[in-house]
GROMACS .gro file of C-alpha atoms in nm:
model
  286
    1MET     CA    1   1.040  -2.674  -0.219
    2LEU     CA    2   1.297  -2.452  -0.049
    3ASN     CA    3   1.661  -2.558  -0.063
    4PHE     CA    4   1.986  -2.396   0.053
    5ALA     CA    5   2.035  -2.217  -0.279
    6SER     CA    6   1.681  -2.079  -0.265
    7VAL     CA    7   1.735  -1.950   0.090
    8LYS     CA    8   2.059  -1.774  -0.012
    9ARG     CA    9   1.880  -1.623  -0.308
   10LEU     CA   10   1.597  -1.490  -0.088
   11LEU     CA   11   1.841  -1.340   0.164
   12LEU     CA   12   2.032  -1.161  -0.113
   13ILE     CA   13   1.713  -1.020  -0.265
   14LEU     CA   14   1.587  -0.905   0.076
   15SER     CA   15   1.919  -0.732   0.152
   16LEU     CA   16   1.908  -0.539  -0.176
   17PHE     CA   17   1.550  -0.432  -0.106
   18LEU     CA   18   1.636  -0.297   0.240
   19LEU     CA   19   1.947  -0.117   0.118
   20GLY     CA   20   1.748   0.048  -0.158
   21LEU     CA   21   1.447   0.168   0.042
   22ALA     CA   22   1.539   0.210   0.407
   23PRO     CA   23   1.687   0.562   0.372
   24LEU     CA   24   1.374   0.711   0.214
   25PRO     CA   25   1.195   0.963   0.437
   26ALA     CA   26   0.818   0.968   0.477
   27LEU     CA   27   0.679   1.218   0.232
   28ALA     CA   28   0.306   1.228   0.173
   29GLN     CA   29   0.271   1.147   0.542
   30ILE     CA   30   0.282   1.338   0.867
   31VAL     CA   31   0.626   1.282   1.013
   32SER     CA   32   0.573   1.408   1.370
   33LEU     CA   33   0.660   1.135   1.615
   34PRO     CA   34   0.399   1.010   1.863
   35GLY     CA   35   0.407   1.211   2.181
   36GLU     CA   36   0.462   1.537   1.995
   37GLU     CA   37   0.173   1.779   1.976
   38LEU     CA   38  -0.037   1.718   1.664
   39ASN     CA   39  -0.167   2.075   1.655
   40ALA     CA   40  -0.232   2.282   1.345
   41ASP     CA   41   0.094   2.475   1.347
   42SER     CA   42   0.320   2.171   1.392
   43ILE     CA   43   0.140   1.968   1.126
   44LYS     CA   44   0.146   2.252   0.873
   45GLN     CA   45   0.515   2.296   0.941
   46ASP     CA   46   0.569   1.923   0.883
   47PHE     CA   47   0.392   1.942   0.547
   48GLU     CA   48   0.591   2.247   0.439
   49ASN     CA   49   0.934   2.138   0.571
   50GLN     CA   50   0.936   1.768   0.485
   51PRO     CA   51   1.155   1.648   0.194
   52TYR     CA   52   1.006   1.670  -0.152
   53PHE     CA   53   1.061   1.298  -0.224
   54GLY     CA   54   0.986   1.000  -0.002
   55LEU     CA   55   0.745   0.725   0.097
   56TYR     CA   56   0.379   0.718  -0.003
   57LYS     CA   57   0.207   0.388   0.082
   58ASP     CA   58   0.376   0.112   0.279
   59ASN     CA   59   0.678  -0.048   0.114
   60TYR     CA   60   0.717  -0.419   0.182
   61PHE     CA   61   0.891  -0.736   0.073
   62VAL     CA   62   0.716  -1.063   0.167
   63PHE     CA   63   0.734  -1.431   0.077
   64GLY     CA   64   0.493  -1.714   0.146
   65PRO     CA   65   0.257  -1.992   0.036
   66PRO     CA   66  -0.116  -2.017  -0.033
   67LEU     CA   67  -0.356  -2.143   0.230
   68GLY     CA   68  -0.598  -2.426   0.160
   69LYS     CA   69  -0.400  -2.577  -0.128
   70LYS     CA   70  -0.068  -2.752  -0.174
   71ALA     CA   71   0.227  -2.514  -0.193
   72ASN     CA   72   0.450  -2.537  -0.498
   73SER     CA   73   0.703  -2.328  -0.691
   74HIS     CA   74   0.427  -2.156  -0.889
   75ASN     CA   75   0.200  -2.040  -0.606
   76THR     CA   76   0.464  -1.976  -0.336
   77ASN     CA   77   0.619  -1.647  -0.432
   78ILE     CA   78   0.759  -1.310  -0.335
   79LYS     CA   79   0.532  -1.009  -0.339
   80PHE     CA   80   0.683  -0.666  -0.300
   81GLN     CA   81   0.557  -0.312  -0.322
   82ILE     CA   82   0.753   0.007  -0.381
   83SER     CA   83   0.558   0.329  -0.327
   84VAL     CA   84   0.697   0.683  -0.344
   85ALA     CA   85   0.569   1.037  -0.384
   86GLN     CA   86   0.708   1.367  -0.508
   87ARG     CA   87   0.566   1.697  -0.383
   88LEU     CA   88   0.530   1.932  -0.679
   89THR     CA   89   0.455   2.259  -0.498
   90LYS     CA   90   0.673   2.448  -0.254
   91SER     CA   91   0.383   2.607  -0.066
   92THR     CA   92   0.014   2.543  -0.017
   93LEU     CA   93  -0.240   2.570  -0.297
   94PRO     CA   94  -0.597   2.705  -0.254
   95TRP     CA   95  -0.801   2.541   0.025
   96GLY     CA   96  -0.481   2.447   0.206
   97THR     CA   97  -0.389   2.162  -0.029
   98TYR     CA   98  -0.057   2.025  -0.155
   99LEU     CA   99   0.005   1.878  -0.500
  100TYR     CA  100   0.183   1.541  -0.529
  101LEU     CA  101   0.298   1.300  -0.795
  102PHE     CA  102   0.250   0.942  -0.677
  103TYR     CA  103   0.392   0.613  -0.797
  104THR     CA  104   0.331   0.261  -0.666
  105GLN     CA  105   0.458  -0.064  -0.816
  106LYS     CA  106   0.349  -0.407  -0.698
  107VAL     CA  107   0.535  -0.716  -0.821
  108PHE     CA  108   0.476  -1.091  -0.793
  109TRP     CA  109   0.805  -1.279  -0.827
  110ASN     CA  110   0.822  -1.658  -0.861
  111VAL     CA  111   1.174  -1.700  -0.724
  112LEU     CA  112   1.138  -2.078  -0.680
  113GLU     CA  113   1.087  -2.138  -1.054
  114ASN     CA  114   1.366  -2.172  -1.308
  115SER     CA  115   1.486  -1.829  -1.429
  116MET     CA  116   1.298  -1.664  -1.137
  117PRO     CA  117   1.029  -1.493  -1.351
  118MET     CA  118   0.846  -1.182  -1.237
  119THR     CA  119   0.503  -1.304  -1.340
  120ASP     CA  120   0.293  -0.993  -1.273
  121LEU     CA  121   0.408  -0.629  -1.254
  122ASN     CA  122   0.143  -0.371  -1.163
  123PHE     CA  123   0.225  -0.005  -1.237
  124ASN     CA  124   0.018   0.259  -1.058
  125PRO     CA  125   0.113   0.625  -1.123
  126GLY     CA  126  -0.107   0.913  -1.016
  127ILE     CA  127  -0.127   1.285  -0.949
  128GLY     CA  128  -0.341   1.449  -0.685
  129LEU     CA  129  -0.400   1.679  -0.391
  130ALA     CA  130  -0.364   1.616  -0.018
  131LYS     CA  131  -0.533   1.835   0.244
  132PRO     CA  132  -0.462   1.807   0.618
  133LEU     CA  133  -0.770   1.833   0.842
  134PHE     CA  134  -0.793   2.020   1.172
  135VAL     CA  135  -1.061   2.049   1.439
  136HIS     CA  136  -1.015   2.296   1.725
  137ASP     CA  137  -0.653   2.344   1.619
  138ARG     CA  138  -0.586   1.969   1.636
  139TYR     CA  139  -0.480   1.749   1.346
  140ILE     CA  140  -0.737   1.473   1.282
  141GLY     CA  141  -0.636   1.334   0.941
  142LYS     CA  142  -0.634   1.428   0.575
  143LEU     CA  143  -0.827   1.411   0.250
  144THR     CA  144  -0.683   1.311  -0.087
  145PHE     CA  145  -0.806   1.357  -0.442
  146VAL     CA  146  -0.607   1.152  -0.693
  147ILE     CA  147  -0.628   1.075  -1.065
  148GLU     CA  148  -0.453   0.742  -1.112
  149HIS     CA  149  -0.381   0.478  -1.373
  150GLU     CA  150  -0.305   0.112  -1.317
  151SER     CA  151  -0.180  -0.138  -1.575
  152ASN     CA  152   0.049  -0.438  -1.612
  153GLY     CA  153   0.244  -0.318  -1.915
  154ARG     CA  154   0.160  -0.621  -2.127
  155ASP     CA  155  -0.003  -0.647  -2.468
  156GLY     CA  156  -0.238  -0.894  -2.633
  157ASP     CA  157  -0.461  -1.118  -2.422
  158GLU     CA  158  -0.259  -1.053  -2.105
  159SER     CA  159  -0.301  -0.674  -2.115
  160ARG     CA  160  -0.483  -0.525  -1.814
  161SER     CA  161  -0.550  -0.156  -1.741
  162TRP     CA  162  -0.794   0.081  -1.577
  163ASN     CA  163  -0.811   0.434  -1.439
  164LYS     CA  164  -0.961   0.585  -1.124
  165ILE     CA  165  -1.065   0.928  -1.006
  166SER     CA  166  -1.050   0.866  -0.633
  167LEU     CA  167  -1.140   1.053  -0.316
  168GLY     CA  168  -0.991   0.920   0.007
  169GLY     CA  169  -0.978   1.015   0.369
  170SER     CA  170  -0.795   0.903   0.682
  171PHE     CA  171  -0.910   1.008   1.028
  172MET     CA  172  -0.735   0.971   1.362
  173ILE     CA  173  -0.976   0.855   1.630
  174ASP     CA  174  -0.691   0.884   1.881
  175PRO     CA  175  -0.308   0.870   1.856
  176ASN     CA  176  -0.323   0.489   1.831
  177LEU     CA  177  -0.620   0.435   1.599
  178MET     CA  178  -0.686   0.552   1.245
  179VAL     CA  179  -0.977   0.471   1.012
  180HIS     CA  180  -0.968   0.526   0.639
  181GLY     CA  181  -1.184   0.501   0.330
  182LYS     CA  182  -1.144   0.550  -0.043
  183PHE     CA  183  -1.404   0.571  -0.318
  184TRP     CA  184  -1.337   0.592  -0.689
  185ILE     CA  185  -1.501   0.663  -1.024
  186PRO     CA  186  -1.361   0.389  -1.249
  187ILE     CA  187  -1.274   0.437  -1.616
  188VAL     CA  188  -1.204   0.089  -1.751
  189ASP     CA  189  -1.013   0.115  -2.077
  190GLY     CA  190  -0.859  -0.233  -2.086
  191MET     CA  191  -1.024  -0.453  -2.347
  192ASN     CA  192  -0.944  -0.772  -2.153
  193ASN     CA  193  -1.067  -0.658  -1.810
  194LYS     CA  194  -1.404  -0.494  -1.868
  195ASP     CA  195  -1.544  -0.684  -1.567
  196ILE     CA  196  -1.263  -0.581  -1.327
  197LEU     CA  197  -1.504  -0.406  -1.085
  198ARG     CA  198  -1.656  -0.746  -1.001
  199TYR     CA  199  -1.315  -0.853  -0.869
  200SER     CA  200  -1.099  -0.551  -0.782
  201GLY     CA  201  -1.373  -0.344  -0.628
  202ILE     CA  202  -1.551  -0.010  -0.621
  203TYR     CA  203  -1.440   0.126  -0.283
  204GLN     CA  204  -1.235   0.030   0.021
  205MET     CA  205  -1.235   0.097   0.395
  206GLY     CA  206  -1.028  -0.011   0.689
  207MET     CA  207  -0.853   0.070   1.012
  208GLN     CA  208  -0.500   0.071   1.151
  209VAL     CA  209  -0.396   0.043   1.515
  210MET     CA  210  -0.064   0.093   1.691
  211SER     CA  211   0.050   0.005   2.039
  212ARG     CA  212   0.125   0.291   2.279
  213ASN     CA  213   0.500   0.241   2.243
  214ARG     CA  214   0.458   0.223   1.859
  215ARG     CA  215   0.636  -0.112   1.850
  216PHE     CA  216   0.342  -0.312   1.713
  217ASN     CA  217   0.091  -0.226   1.442
  218GLY     CA  218  -0.203  -0.400   1.284
  219ALA     CA  219  -0.432  -0.314   0.995
  220ILE     CA  220  -0.734  -0.449   0.813
  221THR     CA  221  -0.853  -0.331   0.473
  222LEU     CA  222  -1.179  -0.439   0.307
  223VAL     CA  223  -1.223  -0.381  -0.066
  224LYS     CA  224  -1.589  -0.401  -0.173
  225ARG     CA  225  -1.641  -0.588  -0.498
  226LYS     CA  226  -1.923  -0.485  -0.730
  227GLY     CA  227  -2.265  -0.616  -0.627
  228TRP     CA  228  -2.513  -0.586  -0.341
  229ASN     CA  229  -2.396  -0.889  -0.143
  230LEU     CA  230  -2.121  -0.879   0.123
  231ASN     CA  231  -1.836  -0.967  -0.113
  232TYR     CA  232  -1.510  -0.816   0.010
  233ASN     CA  233  -1.144  -0.871  -0.061
  234THR     CA  234  -0.976  -0.879   0.280
  235ILE     CA  235  -0.621  -0.778   0.371
  236VAL     CA  236  -0.492  -0.826   0.726
  237GLU     CA  237  -0.144  -0.701   0.822
  238LEU     CA  238   0.065  -0.727   1.140
  239GLY     CA  239   0.399  -0.561   1.205
  240MET     CA  240   0.660  -0.549   1.482
  241ARG     CA  241   0.921  -0.274   1.485
  242MET     CA  242   1.275  -0.407   1.450
  243TRP     CA  243   1.433  -0.158   1.687
  244LYS     CA  244   1.348   0.169   1.861
  245ASP     CA  245   1.278   0.468   1.635
  246ALA     CA  246   1.313   0.260   1.317
  247ASN     CA  247   1.048   0.256   1.045
  248GLU     CA  248   1.125  -0.106   0.947
  249TYR     CA  249   0.902  -0.383   1.079
  250PHE     CA  250   0.887  -0.760   1.075
  251PHE     CA  251   0.571  -0.809   0.872
  252ILE     CA  252   0.292  -1.061   0.809
  253GLN     CA  253   0.034  -1.006   0.535
  254TYR     CA  254  -0.280  -1.216   0.478
  255TYR     CA  255  -0.480  -1.175   0.156
  256ASN     CA  256  -0.820  -1.332   0.090
  257GLY     CA  257  -1.017  -1.255  -0.224
  258TYR     CA  258  -0.978  -1.159  -0.587
  259GLY     CA  259  -0.772  -0.890  -0.757
  260GLU     CA  260  -0.447  -0.927  -0.566
  261GLY     CA  261  -0.267  -0.874  -0.898
  262LEU     CA  262  -0.390  -0.749  -1.234
  263LEU     CA  263  -0.293  -1.046  -1.449
  264ASP     CA  264  -0.496  -1.303  -1.253
  265TYR     CA  265  -0.755  -1.063  -1.113
  266LYS     CA  266  -1.031  -1.324  -1.163
  267VAL     CA  267  -0.849  -1.588  -0.956
  268PHE     CA  268  -0.951  -1.625  -0.591
  269GLN     CA  269  -0.647  -1.622  -0.362
  270THR     CA  270  -0.589  -1.698   0.004
  271GLN     CA  271  -0.225  -1.622   0.070
  272ILE     CA  272  -0.005  -1.557   0.372
  273ARG     CA  273   0.339  -1.404   0.340
  274PHE     CA  274   0.614  -1.299   0.581
  275GLY     CA  275   0.887  -1.041   0.544
  276ILE     CA  276   0.985  -0.678   0.596
  277GLN     CA  277   0.766  -0.367   0.600
  278ILE     CA  278   0.893  -0.009   0.568
  279LYS     CA  279   0.638   0.248   0.678
  280PRO     CA  280   0.601   0.613   0.775
  281LYS     CA  281   0.636   0.744   1.130
  282LEU     CA  282   0.266   0.785   1.198
  283PHE     CA  283  -0.006   0.616   0.990
  284SER     CA  284   0.001   0.476   0.636
  285ASP     CA  285  -0.178   0.574   0.317
  286TYR     CA  286  -0.402   0.322   0.143
   0.00000   0.00000   0.00000
């Protein structure tokens, strides 16, 4: 149950998160603002001139309860994600690609419990190539090829880890709609999560929309679990820009399925959380 001390604690944590991440530029993303021409020359210039270090996937900080069961201090928690990228090459590589080092960390933080334990930390480093795509001198999206590792840094029975060789793509249908997909070859090396594909999936797909004035955004991502039936983990996200030209949004995230975190990847979750989202200028990576 929330009390005044808990509210003060949440506000302090949220302030530190915003101060730490808000200044980061968008890196492995196109940074041209909507309304600018997304032609080949401008996009290539964006890739070559953007800072070497910045955002990768969405960064967010959210708090909320489960749905369908009684909320308590154990299942009502903070979830936050920090995701950054470092470009390793100054100019393009063969086939018009760029080499990046990626790092994403997802944390589940039980701030309502005594001692405020971080119950599940998921570390996800990777290295890979990004290639912008053009048709008739117009930018339409990009392809990515990434070798990545994900683990929770624990030992013994609570150790979880796996690796992926993934190929992803994002495609702009128009300036306000993007579809994306990602497929991976899994290499499961964790002794305690040999069945992780049944819960955390074998591929994902989704779409993201933005309003014409870029104030509102919405996204849905479906992660296909192993098997022939229609068993998907579902993530629905809604955001509202805080002020004009900012990349911070008021944010709602809904999760339904397995594999939200590595430690309890076999546990089915239906969770809704509210908070702050920090995202690139155009569309996000997934």
